[in-house]
Every structure is written in structure tokens, then in C-alpha cells.
């Protein structure tokens, strides 16, 4: 990852909670926020296939890097 993306990911790991507030834009979030989420919440950081073995087949909900973190969306 580029250094600026790694810095953003480090901020997410540091935070106890993240609040996203944005206006509804064509039934979605604004393009700049969508781009940020796509780059920062990248495969291997926010999600991925995880470890595979006879007892464990990939990461499930609540098992990844951000397990235990909280987020809230407010859409206007």
C-alpha cells in the first residue's frame, strides 16, 4: 500500500469508533468518500480470505483486522 493509505489504515486501527457522516448522493455516498473507502478498506486489511485449514475456512464476520471496532453511519 502507498504510505498515505497505510497512514489512514493506522488511524482506523488506533480509533475505538469511526463515525461517517455524509449526504445521500444519487442513492449512495459522495464519490470522494467512496474512493477513500475503496482504497483504505482494502483486501488484506479490512477483509480477505484468511487462514484455511481443516478446522478453519477463512475469516468470518467479526474475525478480521477490525474485529471489535465500531462504526456508525449518519446519512443526511
CSV table of C-alpha atoms in Angstrom, one decimal:
chain,number,residue,atom,x,y,z
A,1,UNK,CA,0.0,0.0,0.0
A,2,UNK,CA,1.2,3.6,-0.6
A,3,UNK,CA,2.3,5.5,2.5
A,4,UNK,CA,-0.8,7.7,2.6
A,5,UNK,CA,-3.1,4.7,2.6
A,6,UNK,CA,-1.1,3.0,5.3
A,7,UNK,CA,-1.4,6.2,7.4
A,8,UNK,CA,-5.1,6.1,7.1
A,9,UNK,CA,-5.3,2.4,8.0
A,10,UNK,CA,-3.2,3.1,11.1
A,11,UNK,CA,-5.6,5.8,12.1
A,12,UNK,CA,-8.5,3.3,11.8
A,13,UNK,CA,-6.6,0.8,13.9
A,14,UNK,CA,-6.0,3.4,16.5
A,15,UNK,CA,-9.6,4.6,16.8
A,16,UNK,CA,-12.2,3.0,19.1
A,17,UNK,CA,-15.0,4.1,16.8
A,18,UNK,CA,-15.4,5.8,13.5
A,19,UNK,CA,-18.4,7.9,12.5
A,20,UNK,CA,-19.1,8.5,8.8
A,21,UNK,CA,-21.5,11.4,8.1
A,22,UNK,CA,-22.3,12.3,4.6
A,23,UNK,CA,-25.2,13.5,2.3
A,24,UNK,CA,-27.0,11.0,0.2
A,25,UNK,CA,-25.8,11.5,-3.3
A,26,UNK,CA,-27.6,9.6,-6.1
A,27,UNK,CA,-28.6,6.9,-3.6
A,28,UNK,CA,-25.0,6.4,-2.4
A,29,UNK,CA,-22.2,8.3,-0.8
A,30,UNK,CA,-20.3,11.1,-2.5
A,31,UNK,CA,-17.6,9.8,-4.9
A,32,UNK,CA,-14.7,11.1,-2.9
A,33,UNK,CA,-15.8,9.1,0.1
A,34,UNK,CA,-16.5,6.0,-1.9
A,35,UNK,CA,-12.9,6.3,-3.3
A,36,UNK,CA,-11.5,6.7,0.2
A,37,UNK,CA,-13.3,3.6,1.5
A,38,UNK,CA,-12.3,1.5,-1.6
A,39,UNK,CA,-8.6,2.4,-1.1
A,40,UNK,CA,-8.4,2.3,2.7
A,41,UNK,CA,-10.7,-0.7,3.4
A,42,UNK,CA,-8.6,-2.8,1.0
A,43,UNK,CA,-8.4,-6.5,0.7
A,44,UNK,CA,-5.9,-7.8,3.2
A,45,UNK,CA,-6.7,-5.0,5.7
A,46,UNK,CA,-10.4,-4.8,6.2
A,47,UNK,CA,-11.3,-8.2,4.6
A,48,UNK,CA,-9.8,-11.1,2.9
A,49,UNK,CA,-9.9,-14.9,2.7
A,50,UNK,CA,-8.0,-15.5,5.9
A,51,UNK,CA,-6.3,-18.7,7.0
A,52,UNK,CA,-7.6,-22.0,5.6
A,53,UNK,CA,-7.1,-25.4,7.3
A,54,UNK,CA,-9.1,-28.4,8.3
A,55,UNK,CA,-10.6,-26.6,11.3
A,56,UNK,CA,-10.9,-23.0,9.9
A,57,UNK,CA,-12.0,-22.0,6.4
A,58,UNK,CA,-11.3,-18.3,6.1
A,59,UNK,CA,-12.2,-15.3,8.2
A,60,UNK,CA,-15.8,-14.8,9.1
A,61,UNK,CA,-17.7,-11.8,10.3
A,62,UNK,CA,-16.0,-10.4,13.5
A,63,UNK,CA,-12.7,-12.2,12.9
A,64,UNK,CA,-10.6,-9.8,10.8
A,65,UNK,CA,-8.3,-6.9,11.5
A,66,UNK,CA,-11.2,-4.6,12.6
A,67,UNK,CA,-12.8,-7.1,14.9
A,68,UNK,CA,-14.2,-5.3,18.0
A,69,UNK,CA,-14.1,-1.9,16.3
A,70,UNK,CA,-17.3,0.2,16.0
A,71,UNK,CA,-18.6,2.3,13.2
A,72,UNK,CA,-21.7,4.5,12.7
A,73,UNK,CA,-23.2,6.0,9.5
A,74,UNK,CA,-25.3,9.1,9.5
A,75,UNK,CA,-26.8,10.0,6.2
A,76,UNK,CA,-28.5,13.3,5.5
